[in-house]
Tab-separated table of C-alpha atoms in Angstrom:
chain	number	residue	atom	x	y	z
A	1	MET	CA	9.591	0.266	6.573
A	2	GLN	CA	6.182	2.604	6.551
A	3	ARG	CA	2.844	1.807	5.360
A	4	SER	CA	0.947	4.345	3.218
A	5	THR	CA	-2.666	4.121	2.209
A	6	ILE	CA	-2.246	4.508	-2.287
A	7	LEU	CA	-6.059	4.173	-2.528
A	8	LEU	CA	-6.454	7.963	-1.953
A	9	ALA	CA	-3.649	8.316	-4.886
A	10	VAL	CA	-5.382	6.308	-7.413
A	11	MET	CA	-8.480	7.876	-6.485
A	12	ALA	CA	-6.740	11.464	-6.681
A	13	ALA	CA	-4.604	10.306	-10.064
A	14	ALA	CA	-8.310	9.457	-11.726
A	15	LEU	CA	-10.265	12.387	-10.881
A	16	PRO	CA	-8.753	14.627	-13.535
A	17	LEU	CA	-9.975	12.295	-16.019
A	18	ALA	CA	-13.499	12.481	-14.459
A	19	ALA	CA	-13.638	16.161	-15.018
A	20	CYS	CA	-12.654	15.230	-19.377
A	21	GLY	CA	-15.647	14.745	-21.563
A	22	SER	CA	-19.068	16.139	-21.504
A	23	SER	CA	-21.049	13.063	-21.548
A	24	SER	CA	-23.694	12.313	-19.230
A	25	GLU	CA	-23.443	8.677	-19.513
A	26	PRO	CA	-20.684	7.321	-16.628
A	27	ALA	CA	-17.015	7.089	-17.289
A	28	ASN	CA	-15.731	3.578	-17.506
A	29	ASN	CA	-12.919	4.458	-15.067
A	30	SER	CA	-12.350	1.159	-13.105
A	31	ALA	CA	-9.559	2.637	-10.869
A	32	ALA	CA	-12.191	5.353	-9.681
A	33	ALA	CA	-14.629	3.019	-9.246
A	34	VAL	CA	-12.832	0.769	-6.992
A	35	THR	CA	-12.000	3.474	-4.713
A	36	THR	CA	-15.799	4.708	-4.309
A	37	ASN	CA	-17.559	1.475	-4.284
A	38	GLY	CA	-15.550	0.045	-0.858
A	39	THR	CA	-15.263	-3.313	-1.826
A	40	GLU	CA	-12.310	-5.339	-0.867
A	41	MET	CA	-9.880	-6.113	-3.864
A	42	SER	CA	-6.739	-8.041	-3.638
A	43	ALA	CA	-3.416	-6.892	-4.226
A	44	ASP	CA	-2.990	-8.423	-7.649
A	45	THR	CA	-6.112	-6.411	-8.954
A	46	LEU	CA	-4.841	-3.506	-7.422
A	47	GLY	CA	-1.434	-4.196	-9.376
A	48	ALA	CA	-3.442	-4.602	-12.361
A	49	LYS	CA	-5.225	-1.291	-11.716
A	50	ILE	CA	-1.828	0.658	-11.085
A	51	ARG	CA	-0.493	-0.947	-14.139
A	52	ALA	CA	-3.543	0.123	-16.403
A	53	LEU	CA	-2.906	3.496	-15.857
A	54	PRO	CA	-1.224	5.537	-17.884
A	55	GLU	CA	2.448	6.735	-17.158
A	56	GLY	CA	2.062	9.872	-15.408
A	57	GLN	CA	-0.912	8.930	-13.506
A	58	ARG	CA	1.290	5.887	-12.219
A	59	ARG	CA	4.057	8.245	-11.741
A	60	GLY	CA	1.827	10.583	-9.145
A	61	VAL	CA	0.352	7.207	-7.407
A	62	LEU	CA	4.116	6.201	-6.582
A	63	PHE	CA	5.333	9.714	-5.420
A	64	ARG	CA	2.059	10.027	-3.299
A	65	ALA	CA	3.459	6.751	-1.820
A	66	ILE	CA	6.767	7.400	-1.524
A	67	ARG	CA	5.399	11.258	0.075
A	68	ASP	CA	3.033	9.768	2.410
A	69	ALA	CA	5.411	7.465	3.775
A	70	GLY	CA	6.905	9.572	6.358
A	71	PRO	CA	9.576	12.674	6.775
A	72	SER	CA	11.826	10.925	4.354
A	73	GLY	CA	9.834	10.822	1.282
A	74	ALA	CA	8.483	14.232	2.498
A	75	SER	CA	11.887	15.460	0.098
A	76	CYS	CA	10.937	13.621	-2.660
A	77	GLN	CA	9.977	16.460	-5.685
A	78	SER	CA	9.194	13.693	-8.387
A	79	VAL	CA	9.642	10.510	-9.430
A	80	THR	CA	11.454	10.623	-12.292
A	81	VAL	CA	12.367	6.459	-13.074
A	82	MET	CA	9.707	3.817	-12.235
A	83	LYS	CA	9.727	0.305	-13.383
A	84	GLU	CA	7.911	-2.610	-11.848
A	85	ALA	CA	9.930	-5.308	-9.971
A	86	ALA	CA	9.316	-8.487	-9.093
A	87	ALA	CA	6.662	-9.633	-6.676
A	88	THR	CA	7.344	-9.286	-2.979
A	89	ASN	CA	5.832	-12.328	-1.127
A	90	GLY	CA	3.435	-12.825	-4.054
A	91	ASN	CA	2.469	-8.654	-3.864
A	92	PRO	CA	3.102	-6.507	-6.756
A	93	THR	CA	6.092	-4.589	-6.486
A	94	TRP	CA	7.549	-1.105	-8.155
A	95	ASN	CA	11.039	0.788	-7.411
A	96	ALA	CA	11.047	4.469	-8.225
A	97	VAL	CA	13.579	7.082	-8.438
A	98	CYS	CA	12.705	10.525	-6.847
A	99	ASP	CA	14.911	13.282	-8.142
A	100	GLY	CA	17.186	11.153	-9.889
A	101	THR	CA	19.008	10.720	-6.653
A	102	THR	CA	16.919	8.033	-4.351
A	103	GLN	CA	15.429	4.904	-5.025
A	104	TRP	CA	12.187	3.311	-3.276
A	105	THR	CA	10.130	0.345	-3.437
A	106	ILE	CA	6.762	0.201	-3.073
A	107	VAL	CA	4.923	-3.158	-2.412
A	108	LEU	CA	1.309	-3.104	-3.010
A	109	THR	CA	-0.820	-5.050	-0.296
A	110	ALA	CA	-4.011	-6.998	-0.012
A	111	ASP	CA	-5.543	-4.212	2.489
A	112	GLN	CA	-5.282	-1.838	-0.331
A	113	SER	CA	-1.972	0.019	1.365
A	114	ALA	CA	1.911	0.317	0.348
A	115	SER	CA	4.499	-0.663	2.289
A	116	VAL	CA	7.505	2.054	1.203
A	117	THR	CA	10.750	1.420	1.789
A	118	GLY	CA	13.993	3.587	1.177
A	119	PRO	CA	15.565	5.916	0.605
A	120	GLY	CA	18.426	4.036	-0.939
A	121	PRO	CA	21.034	4.098	-3.703
A	122	VAL	CA	19.649	4.398	-7.380
A	123	THR	CA	20.184	1.081	-9.225
A	124	ILE	CA	17.508	1.240	-11.836
A	125	LYS	CA	17.441	3.114	-14.904
């Protein structure tokens, strides 16, 4: 099992949104605010932030977690399927399929990181 910090991935997913728009008012982007204010957040809160992301950004967060998990995740080119799973020890959990061939499990933890396990056979569609 590898651990991967996903906080940076959430921030990276939110950055393109920050570039959109020309308003001088601060954007109401809670995912970006969480990553920049340095406050602690529970795994449930982090899970809610990931759930609230648009599908493409959520795929990007899961993709970064898998790619950052180590050499076996480096071959992942894209997350082709993703599905939230039952919580693991009370922590929000997602299953993601890379390139339609391997499945990974990503468990968000209270320290704002993710436990990533895989690759394994694809069981979700």
